[in-house]
PDB file of C-alpha atoms and ligand atoms in Angstrom:
ATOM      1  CA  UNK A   1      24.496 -10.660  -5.100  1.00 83.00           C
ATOM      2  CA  UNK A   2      25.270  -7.720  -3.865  1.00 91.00           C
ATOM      3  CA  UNK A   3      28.613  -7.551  -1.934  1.00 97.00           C
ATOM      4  CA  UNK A   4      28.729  -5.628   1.647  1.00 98.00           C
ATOM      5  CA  UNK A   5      31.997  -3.506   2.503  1.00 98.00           C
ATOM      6  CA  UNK A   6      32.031  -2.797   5.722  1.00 98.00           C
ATOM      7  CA  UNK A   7      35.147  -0.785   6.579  1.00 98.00           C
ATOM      8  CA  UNK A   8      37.758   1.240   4.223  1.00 98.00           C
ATOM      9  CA  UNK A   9      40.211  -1.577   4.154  1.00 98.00           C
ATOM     10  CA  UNK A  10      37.322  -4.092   3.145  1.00 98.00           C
ATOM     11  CA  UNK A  11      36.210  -0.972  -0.022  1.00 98.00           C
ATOM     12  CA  UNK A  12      40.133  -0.530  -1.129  1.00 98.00           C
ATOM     13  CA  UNK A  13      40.916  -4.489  -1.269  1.00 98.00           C
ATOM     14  CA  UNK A  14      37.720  -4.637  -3.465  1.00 98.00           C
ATOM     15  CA  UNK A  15      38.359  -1.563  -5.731  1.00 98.00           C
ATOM     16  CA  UNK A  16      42.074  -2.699  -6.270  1.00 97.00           C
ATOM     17  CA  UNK A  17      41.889  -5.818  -8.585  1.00 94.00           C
ATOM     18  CA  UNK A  18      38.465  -4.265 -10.392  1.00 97.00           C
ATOM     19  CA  UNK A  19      38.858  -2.910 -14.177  1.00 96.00           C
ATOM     20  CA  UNK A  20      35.953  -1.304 -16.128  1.00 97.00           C
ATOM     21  CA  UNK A  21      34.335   2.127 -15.175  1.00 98.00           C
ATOM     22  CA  UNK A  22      32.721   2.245 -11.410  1.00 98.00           C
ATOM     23  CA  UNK A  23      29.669   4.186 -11.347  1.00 99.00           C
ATOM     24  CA  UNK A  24      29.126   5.618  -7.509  1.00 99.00           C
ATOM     25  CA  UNK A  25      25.934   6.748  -5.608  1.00 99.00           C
ATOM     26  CA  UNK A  26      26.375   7.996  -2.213  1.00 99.00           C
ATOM     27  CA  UNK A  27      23.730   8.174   0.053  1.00 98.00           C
ATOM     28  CA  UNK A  28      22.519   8.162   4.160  1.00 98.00           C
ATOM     29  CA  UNK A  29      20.378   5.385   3.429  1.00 98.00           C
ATOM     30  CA  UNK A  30      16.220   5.786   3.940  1.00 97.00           C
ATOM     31  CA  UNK A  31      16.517   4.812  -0.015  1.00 98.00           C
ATOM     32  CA  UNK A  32      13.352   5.858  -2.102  1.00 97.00           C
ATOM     33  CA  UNK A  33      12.662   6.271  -5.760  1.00 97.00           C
ATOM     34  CA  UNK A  34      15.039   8.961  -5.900  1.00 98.00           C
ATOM     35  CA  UNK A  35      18.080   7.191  -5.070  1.00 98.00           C
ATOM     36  CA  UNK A  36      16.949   4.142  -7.670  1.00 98.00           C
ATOM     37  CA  UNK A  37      16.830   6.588 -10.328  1.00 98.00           C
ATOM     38  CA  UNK A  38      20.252   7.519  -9.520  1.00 98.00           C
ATOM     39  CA  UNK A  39      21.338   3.222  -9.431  1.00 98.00           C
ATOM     40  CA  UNK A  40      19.621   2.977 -12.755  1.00 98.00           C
ATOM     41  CA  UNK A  41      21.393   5.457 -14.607  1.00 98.00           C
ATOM     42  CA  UNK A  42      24.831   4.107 -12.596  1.00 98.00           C
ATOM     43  CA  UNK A  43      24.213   0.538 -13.769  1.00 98.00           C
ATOM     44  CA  UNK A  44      23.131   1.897 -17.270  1.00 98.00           C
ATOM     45  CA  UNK A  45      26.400   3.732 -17.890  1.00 98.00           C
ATOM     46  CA  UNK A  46      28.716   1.840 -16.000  1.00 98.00           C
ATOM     47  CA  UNK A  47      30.414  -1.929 -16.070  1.00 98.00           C
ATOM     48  CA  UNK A  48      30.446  -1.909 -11.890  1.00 98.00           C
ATOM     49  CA  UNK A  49      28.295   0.132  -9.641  1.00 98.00           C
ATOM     50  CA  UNK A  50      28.853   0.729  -6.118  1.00 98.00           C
ATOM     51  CA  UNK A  51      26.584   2.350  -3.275  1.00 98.00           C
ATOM     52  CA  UNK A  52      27.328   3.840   0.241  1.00 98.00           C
ATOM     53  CA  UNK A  53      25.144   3.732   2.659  1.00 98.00           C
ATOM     54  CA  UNK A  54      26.707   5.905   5.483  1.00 98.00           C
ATOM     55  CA  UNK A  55      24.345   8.521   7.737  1.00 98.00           C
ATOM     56  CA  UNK A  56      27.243  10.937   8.243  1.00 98.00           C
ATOM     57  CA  UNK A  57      26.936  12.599  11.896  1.00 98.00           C
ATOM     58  CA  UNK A  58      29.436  15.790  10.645  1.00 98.00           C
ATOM     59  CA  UNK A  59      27.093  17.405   8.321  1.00 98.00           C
ATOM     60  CA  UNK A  60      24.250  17.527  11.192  1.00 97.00           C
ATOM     61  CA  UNK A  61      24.167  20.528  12.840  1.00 94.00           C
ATOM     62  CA  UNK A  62      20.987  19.434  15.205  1.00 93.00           C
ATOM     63  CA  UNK A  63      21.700  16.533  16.956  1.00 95.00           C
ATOM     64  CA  UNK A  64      17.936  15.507  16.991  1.00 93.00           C
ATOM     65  CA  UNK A  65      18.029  15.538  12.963  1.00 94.00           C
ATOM     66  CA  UNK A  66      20.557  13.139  13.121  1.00 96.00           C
ATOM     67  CA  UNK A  67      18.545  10.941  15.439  1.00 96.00           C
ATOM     68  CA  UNK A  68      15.785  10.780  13.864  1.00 94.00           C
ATOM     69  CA  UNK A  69      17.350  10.098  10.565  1.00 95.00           C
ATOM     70  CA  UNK A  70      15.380   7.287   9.209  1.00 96.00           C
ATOM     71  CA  UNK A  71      17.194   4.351   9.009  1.00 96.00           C
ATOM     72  CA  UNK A  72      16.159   1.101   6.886  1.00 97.00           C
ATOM     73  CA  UNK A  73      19.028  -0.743   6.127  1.00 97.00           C
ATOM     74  CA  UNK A  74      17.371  -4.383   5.323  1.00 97.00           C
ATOM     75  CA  UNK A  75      15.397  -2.515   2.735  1.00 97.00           C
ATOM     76  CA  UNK A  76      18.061  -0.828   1.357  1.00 98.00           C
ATOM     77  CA  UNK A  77      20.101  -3.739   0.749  1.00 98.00           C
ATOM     78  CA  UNK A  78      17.283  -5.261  -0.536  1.00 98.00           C
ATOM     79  CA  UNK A  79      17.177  -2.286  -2.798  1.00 98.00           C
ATOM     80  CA  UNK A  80      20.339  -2.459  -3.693  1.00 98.00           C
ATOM     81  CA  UNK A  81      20.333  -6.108  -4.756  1.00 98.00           C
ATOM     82  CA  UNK A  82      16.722  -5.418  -6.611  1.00 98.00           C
ATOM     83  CA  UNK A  83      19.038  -2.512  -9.001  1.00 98.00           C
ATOM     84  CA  UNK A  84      21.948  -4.370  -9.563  1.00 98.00           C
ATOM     85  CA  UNK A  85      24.825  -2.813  -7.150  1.00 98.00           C
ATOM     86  CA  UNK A  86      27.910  -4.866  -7.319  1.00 98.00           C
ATOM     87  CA  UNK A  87      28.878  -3.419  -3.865  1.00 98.00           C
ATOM     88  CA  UNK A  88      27.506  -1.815  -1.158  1.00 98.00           C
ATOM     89  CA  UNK A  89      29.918  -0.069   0.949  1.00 98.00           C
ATOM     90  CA  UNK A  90      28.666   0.238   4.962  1.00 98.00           C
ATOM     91  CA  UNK A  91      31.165   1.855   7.002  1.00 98.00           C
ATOM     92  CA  UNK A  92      30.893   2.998  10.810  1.00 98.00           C
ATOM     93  CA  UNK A  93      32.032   6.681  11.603  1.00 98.00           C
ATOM     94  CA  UNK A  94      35.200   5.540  13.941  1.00 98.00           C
ATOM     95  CA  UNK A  95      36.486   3.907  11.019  1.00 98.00           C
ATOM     96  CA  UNK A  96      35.631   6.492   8.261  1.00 98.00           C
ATOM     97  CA  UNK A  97      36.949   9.314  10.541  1.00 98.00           C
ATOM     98  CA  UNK A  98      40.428   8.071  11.922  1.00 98.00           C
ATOM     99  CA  UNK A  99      41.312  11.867  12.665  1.00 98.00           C
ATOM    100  CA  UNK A 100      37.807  12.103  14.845  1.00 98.00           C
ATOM    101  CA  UNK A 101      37.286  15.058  12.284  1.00 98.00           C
ATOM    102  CA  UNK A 102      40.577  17.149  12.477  1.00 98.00           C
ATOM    103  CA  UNK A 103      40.810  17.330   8.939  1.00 98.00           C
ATOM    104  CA  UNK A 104      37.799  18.830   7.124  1.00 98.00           C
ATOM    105  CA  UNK A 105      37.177  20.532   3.479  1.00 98.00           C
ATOM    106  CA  UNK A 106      36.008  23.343   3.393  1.00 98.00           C
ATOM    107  CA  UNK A 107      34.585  25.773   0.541  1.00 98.00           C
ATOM    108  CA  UNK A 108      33.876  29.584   2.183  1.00 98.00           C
ATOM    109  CA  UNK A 109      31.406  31.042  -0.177  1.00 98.00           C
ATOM    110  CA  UNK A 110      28.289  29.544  -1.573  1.00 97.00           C
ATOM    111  CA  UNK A 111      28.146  26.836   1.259  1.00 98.00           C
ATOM    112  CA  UNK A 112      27.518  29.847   3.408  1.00 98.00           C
ATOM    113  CA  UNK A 113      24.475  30.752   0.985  1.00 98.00           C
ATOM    114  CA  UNK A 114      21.195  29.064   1.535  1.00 98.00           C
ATOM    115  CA  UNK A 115      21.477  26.094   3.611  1.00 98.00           C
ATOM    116  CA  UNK A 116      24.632  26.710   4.682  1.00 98.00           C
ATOM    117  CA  UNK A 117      23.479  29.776   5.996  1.00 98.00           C
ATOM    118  CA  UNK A 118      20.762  27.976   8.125  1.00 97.00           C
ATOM    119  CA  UNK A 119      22.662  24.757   8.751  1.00 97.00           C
ATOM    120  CA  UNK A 120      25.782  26.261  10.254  1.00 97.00           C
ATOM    121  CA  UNK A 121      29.017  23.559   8.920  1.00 98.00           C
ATOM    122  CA  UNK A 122      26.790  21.542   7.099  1.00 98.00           C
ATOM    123  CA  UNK A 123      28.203  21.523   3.928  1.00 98.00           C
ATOM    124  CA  UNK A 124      32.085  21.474   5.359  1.00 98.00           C
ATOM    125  CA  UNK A 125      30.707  17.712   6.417  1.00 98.00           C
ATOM    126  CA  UNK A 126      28.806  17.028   3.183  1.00 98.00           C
ATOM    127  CA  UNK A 127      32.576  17.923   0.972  1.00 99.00           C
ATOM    128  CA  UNK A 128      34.720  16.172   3.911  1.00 99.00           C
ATOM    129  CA  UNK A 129      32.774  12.822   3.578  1.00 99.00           C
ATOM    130  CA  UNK A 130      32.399  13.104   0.064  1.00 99.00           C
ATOM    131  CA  UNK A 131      35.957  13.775  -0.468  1.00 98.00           C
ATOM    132  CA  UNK A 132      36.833  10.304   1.970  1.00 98.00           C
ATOM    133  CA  UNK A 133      33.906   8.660  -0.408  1.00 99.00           C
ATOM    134  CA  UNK A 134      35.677   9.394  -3.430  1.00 99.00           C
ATOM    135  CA  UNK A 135      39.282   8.678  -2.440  1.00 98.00           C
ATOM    136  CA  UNK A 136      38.105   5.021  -1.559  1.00 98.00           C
ATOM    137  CA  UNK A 137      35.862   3.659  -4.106  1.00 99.00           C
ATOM    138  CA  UNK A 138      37.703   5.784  -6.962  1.00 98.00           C
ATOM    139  CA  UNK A 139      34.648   6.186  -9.091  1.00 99.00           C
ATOM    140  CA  UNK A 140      34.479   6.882 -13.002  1.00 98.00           C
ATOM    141  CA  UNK A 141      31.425   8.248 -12.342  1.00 99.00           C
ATOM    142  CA  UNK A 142      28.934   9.607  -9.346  1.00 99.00           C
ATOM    143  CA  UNK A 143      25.634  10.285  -9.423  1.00 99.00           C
ATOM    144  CA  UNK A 144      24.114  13.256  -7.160  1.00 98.00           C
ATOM    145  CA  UNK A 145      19.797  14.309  -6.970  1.00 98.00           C
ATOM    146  CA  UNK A 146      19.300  17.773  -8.262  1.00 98.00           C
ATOM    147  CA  UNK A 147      16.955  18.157  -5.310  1.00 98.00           C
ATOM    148  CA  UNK A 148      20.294  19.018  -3.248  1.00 98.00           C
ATOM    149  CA  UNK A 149      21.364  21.542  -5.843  1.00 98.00           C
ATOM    150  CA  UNK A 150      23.319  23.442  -3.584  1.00 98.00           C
ATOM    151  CA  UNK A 151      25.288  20.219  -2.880  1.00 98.00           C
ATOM    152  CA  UNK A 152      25.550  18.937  -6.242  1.00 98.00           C
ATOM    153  CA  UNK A 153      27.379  22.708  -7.213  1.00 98.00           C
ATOM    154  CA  UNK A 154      29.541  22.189  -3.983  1.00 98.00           C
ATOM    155  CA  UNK A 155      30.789  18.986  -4.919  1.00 99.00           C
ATOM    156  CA  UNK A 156      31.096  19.568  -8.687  1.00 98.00           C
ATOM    157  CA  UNK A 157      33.426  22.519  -7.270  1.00 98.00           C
ATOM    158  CA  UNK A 158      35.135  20.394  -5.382  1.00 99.00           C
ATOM    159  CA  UNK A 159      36.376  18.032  -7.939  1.00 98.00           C
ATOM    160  CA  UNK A 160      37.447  20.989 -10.195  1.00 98.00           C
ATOM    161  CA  UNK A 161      39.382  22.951  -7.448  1.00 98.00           C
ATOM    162  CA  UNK A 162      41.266  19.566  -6.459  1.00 98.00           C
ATOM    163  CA  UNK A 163      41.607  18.362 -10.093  1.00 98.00           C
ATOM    164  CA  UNK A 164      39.439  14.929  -9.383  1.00 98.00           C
ATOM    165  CA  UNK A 165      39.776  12.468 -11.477  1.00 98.00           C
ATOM    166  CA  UNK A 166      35.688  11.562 -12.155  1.00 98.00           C
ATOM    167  CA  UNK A 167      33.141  13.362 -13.562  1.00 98.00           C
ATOM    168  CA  UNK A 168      29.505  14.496 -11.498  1.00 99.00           C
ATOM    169  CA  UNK A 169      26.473  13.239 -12.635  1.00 98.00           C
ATOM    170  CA  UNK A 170      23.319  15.327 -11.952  1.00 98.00           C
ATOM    171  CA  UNK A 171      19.900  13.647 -12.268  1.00 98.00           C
ATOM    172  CA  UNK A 172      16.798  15.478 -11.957  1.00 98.00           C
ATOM    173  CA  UNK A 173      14.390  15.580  -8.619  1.00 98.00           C
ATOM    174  CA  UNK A 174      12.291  12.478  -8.432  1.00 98.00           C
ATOM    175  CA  UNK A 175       8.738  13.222  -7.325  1.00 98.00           C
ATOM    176  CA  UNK A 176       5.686  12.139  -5.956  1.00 98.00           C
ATOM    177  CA  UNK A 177       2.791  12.379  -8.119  1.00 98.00           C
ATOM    178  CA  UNK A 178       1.480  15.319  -6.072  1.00 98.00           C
ATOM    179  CA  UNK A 179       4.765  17.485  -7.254  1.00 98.00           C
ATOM    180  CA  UNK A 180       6.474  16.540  -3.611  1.00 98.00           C
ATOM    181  CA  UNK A 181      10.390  15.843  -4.516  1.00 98.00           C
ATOM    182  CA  UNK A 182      11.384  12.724  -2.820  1.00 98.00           C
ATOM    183  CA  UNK A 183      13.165  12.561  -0.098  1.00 97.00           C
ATOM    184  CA  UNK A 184      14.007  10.400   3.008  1.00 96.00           C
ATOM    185  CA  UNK A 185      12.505  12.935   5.284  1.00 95.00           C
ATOM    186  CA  UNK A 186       8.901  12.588   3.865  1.00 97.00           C
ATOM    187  CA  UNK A 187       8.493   9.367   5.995  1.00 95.00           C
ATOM    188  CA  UNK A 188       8.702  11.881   9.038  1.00 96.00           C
ATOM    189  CA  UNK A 189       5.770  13.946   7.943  1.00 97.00           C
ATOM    190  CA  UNK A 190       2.528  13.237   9.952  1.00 98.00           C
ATOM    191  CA  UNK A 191      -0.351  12.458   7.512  1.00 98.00           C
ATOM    192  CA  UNK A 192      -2.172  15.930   7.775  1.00 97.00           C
ATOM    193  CA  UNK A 193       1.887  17.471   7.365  1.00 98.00           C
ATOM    194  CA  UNK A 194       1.985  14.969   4.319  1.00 98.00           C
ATOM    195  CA  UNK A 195      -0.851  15.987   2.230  1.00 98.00           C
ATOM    196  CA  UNK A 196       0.439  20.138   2.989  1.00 98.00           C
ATOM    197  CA  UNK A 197       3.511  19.240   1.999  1.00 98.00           C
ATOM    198  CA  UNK A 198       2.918  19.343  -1.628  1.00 98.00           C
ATOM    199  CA  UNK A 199       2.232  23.551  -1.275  1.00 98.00           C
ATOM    200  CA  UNK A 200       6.193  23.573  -1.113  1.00 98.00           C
ATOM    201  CA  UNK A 201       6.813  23.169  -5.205  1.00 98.00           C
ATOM    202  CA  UNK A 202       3.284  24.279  -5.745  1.00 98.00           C
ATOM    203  CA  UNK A 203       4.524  27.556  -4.569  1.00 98.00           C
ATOM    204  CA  UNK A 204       8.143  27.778  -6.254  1.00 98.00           C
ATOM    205  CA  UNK A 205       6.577  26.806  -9.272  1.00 98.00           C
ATOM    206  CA  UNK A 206       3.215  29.057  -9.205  1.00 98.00           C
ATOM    207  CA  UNK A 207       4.538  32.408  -7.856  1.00 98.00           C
ATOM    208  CA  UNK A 208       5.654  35.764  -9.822  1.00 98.00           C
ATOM    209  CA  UNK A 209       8.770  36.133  -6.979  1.00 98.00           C
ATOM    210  CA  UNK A 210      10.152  34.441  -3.710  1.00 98.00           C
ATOM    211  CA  UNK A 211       8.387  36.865  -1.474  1.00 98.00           C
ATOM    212  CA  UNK A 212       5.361  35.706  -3.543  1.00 98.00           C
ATOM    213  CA  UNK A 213       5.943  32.208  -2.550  1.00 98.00           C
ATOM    214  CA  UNK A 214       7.146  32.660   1.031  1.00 98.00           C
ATOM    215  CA  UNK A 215       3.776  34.297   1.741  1.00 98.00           C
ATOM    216  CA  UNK A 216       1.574  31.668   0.431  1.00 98.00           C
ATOM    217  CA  UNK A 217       3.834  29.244   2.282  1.00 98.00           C
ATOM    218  CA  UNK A 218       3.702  31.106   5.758  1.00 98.00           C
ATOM    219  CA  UNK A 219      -0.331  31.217   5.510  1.00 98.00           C
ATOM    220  CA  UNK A 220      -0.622  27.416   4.964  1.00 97.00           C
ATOM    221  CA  UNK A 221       1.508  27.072   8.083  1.00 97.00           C
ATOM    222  CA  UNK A 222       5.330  26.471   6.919  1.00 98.00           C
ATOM    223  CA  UNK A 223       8.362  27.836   8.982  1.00 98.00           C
ATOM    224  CA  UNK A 224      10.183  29.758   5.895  1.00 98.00           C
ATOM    225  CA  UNK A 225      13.951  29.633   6.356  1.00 98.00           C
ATOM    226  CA  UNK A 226      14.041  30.901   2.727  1.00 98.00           C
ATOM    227  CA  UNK A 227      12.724  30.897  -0.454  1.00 98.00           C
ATOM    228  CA  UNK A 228      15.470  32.728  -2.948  1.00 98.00           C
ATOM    229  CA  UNK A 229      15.979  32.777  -6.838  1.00 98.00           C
ATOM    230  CA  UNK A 230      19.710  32.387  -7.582  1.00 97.00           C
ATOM    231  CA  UNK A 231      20.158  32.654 -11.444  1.00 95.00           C
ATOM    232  CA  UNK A 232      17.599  30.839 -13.697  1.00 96.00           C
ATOM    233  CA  UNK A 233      16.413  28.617 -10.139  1.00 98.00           C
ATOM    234  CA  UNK A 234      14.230  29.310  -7.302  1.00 98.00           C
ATOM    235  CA  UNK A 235      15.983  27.550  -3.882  1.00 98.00           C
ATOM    236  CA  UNK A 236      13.367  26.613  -0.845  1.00 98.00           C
ATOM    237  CA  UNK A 237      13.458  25.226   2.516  1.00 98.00           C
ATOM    238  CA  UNK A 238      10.742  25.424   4.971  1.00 98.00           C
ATOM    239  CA  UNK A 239       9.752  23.343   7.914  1.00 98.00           C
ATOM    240  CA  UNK A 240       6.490  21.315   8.639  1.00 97.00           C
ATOM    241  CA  UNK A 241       5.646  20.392  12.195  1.00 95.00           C
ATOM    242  CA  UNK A 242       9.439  18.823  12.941  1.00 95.00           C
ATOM    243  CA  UNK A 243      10.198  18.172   9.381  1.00 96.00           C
ATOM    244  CA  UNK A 244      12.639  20.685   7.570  1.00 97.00           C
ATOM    245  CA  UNK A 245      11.936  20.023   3.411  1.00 98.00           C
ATOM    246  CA  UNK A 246      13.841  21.580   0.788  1.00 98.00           C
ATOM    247  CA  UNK A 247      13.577  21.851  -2.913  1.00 98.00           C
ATOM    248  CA  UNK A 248      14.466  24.005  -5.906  1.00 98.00           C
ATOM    249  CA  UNK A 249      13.130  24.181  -9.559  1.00 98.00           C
ATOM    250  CA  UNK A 250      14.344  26.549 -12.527  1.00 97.00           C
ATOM    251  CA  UNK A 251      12.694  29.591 -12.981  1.00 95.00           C
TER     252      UNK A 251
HETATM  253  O1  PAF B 301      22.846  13.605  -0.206  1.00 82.99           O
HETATM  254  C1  PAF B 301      23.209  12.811   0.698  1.00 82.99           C
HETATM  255  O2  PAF B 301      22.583  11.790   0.951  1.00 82.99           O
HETATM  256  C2  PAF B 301      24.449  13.120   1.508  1.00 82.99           C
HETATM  257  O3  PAF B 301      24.594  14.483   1.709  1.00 82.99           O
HETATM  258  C3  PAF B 301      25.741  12.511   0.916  1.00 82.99           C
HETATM  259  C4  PAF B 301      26.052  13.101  -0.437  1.00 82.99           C
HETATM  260  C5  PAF B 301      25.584  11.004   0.809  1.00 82.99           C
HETATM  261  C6  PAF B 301      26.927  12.794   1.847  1.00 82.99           C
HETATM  262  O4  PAF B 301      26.720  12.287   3.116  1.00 82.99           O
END
């Protein structure tokens, strides 16, 4: 059974007696296949695994993203017990931000690349809360999607600039069997949205160069906020209707 934290007091008093590696998978809920690729690998390589569940209002930017999150939280529990997860940890954002957000980290480069560049503070909210994650459940290990690649770097940074003590985990982009990378958005898509949706790694994949791939995406009716090749990857977000999708694949 898996047990529910529901505060940081309730996660410490539970980490403190615990011995054995903790494998960690943080998450905003909406859990798909994605996510239980990432508690598979946690339960394979660890002797405790723990999962948050915590839709973290600092790294919106649009306040109507953040409502319409999709939330599912009786299936994800369910979820979680289905995988294995020792604990899942629940917290409410009075509680996980004491300081109402007066203390943030904060990395001023490549977070201002990309999505940072479209989703102004974004990833200052994604480190911050990741940072509070870590410091409370103490992981050995955590597990992050490559999907968010730009997020996955970010926080791998982090731990090295602040000498961490765990090591980051990347697991490659689940997908649909149409080539769509999983994500909690996709429930948001309408059903004509959902069958264009698919163009998005269609395009990365298929083109010579981004400008290649932008094109083809702006004729099928995406909103391009960029498509840009970074090293050996190819980075894309574009919007559908209300729905703003993102991927990346290496070129
Ligand atoms: O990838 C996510 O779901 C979130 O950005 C994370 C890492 C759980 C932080 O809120």
């Amino acid at each position: 059974m898996s047990e529910v934290l529901r505060s940081p007091s309730e996660m410490k008093a539970w980490r403190k007696d615990k011995v054995g590696t903790v494998g960690f998978v943080p998450t905003m809920g909406a859990l798909h296949a994605g996510h239980e690729e990432l508690i598979k690998r946690a339960r394979k390589e660890n002797d405790l695994v723990v999962l948050s569940i915590f839709v973290n209002p600092t790294q919106f930017n649009d306040p109507q993203d953040l409502a319409k999150y999709p939330k599912t939280w009786e299936q994800d529990f369910a979820m979680a017990e289905m995988n294995g997860v020792d604990a899942v940890f629940f917290p409410n954002f009075e509680e996980m931000y004491p300081d109402k957000y007066r203390y943030k980290v904060s990395e001023n480069d490549y977070s201002l690349l990309l999505d940072g560049a479209h989703r102004p503070g974004h990833f200052d909210g994604v480190l911050s809360v990741v940072m509070k994650l870590f410091n409370l459940v103490r992981p050995n290990k955590a597990y992050f999607g490559e999907k968010d690649f730009q997020q996955l770097s970010l926080i791998r940074g982090m731990v090295d600039a602040f000498f961490m003590n765990l090591e980051v985990i990347p697991v490659a982009t689940v997908r649909e069997h149409d080539g769509l990378a999983m994500s909690s958005r996709n429930t948001r898509l309408k059903t004509e949205e959902r069958k264009i949706a698919p163009a998005i790694y269609k395009a990365i994949t298929e083109s010579k160069s981004a400008e290649e791939a932008t094109a083809k995406l702006q004729a099928q009716g995406f909103v391009v906020d960029y498509v840009t090749d970074i090293g050996s990857r190819r980075f894309v977000a574009a919007k559908l209707g209300e729905v703003r999708l993102i991927d990346n694949v290496e070129i």
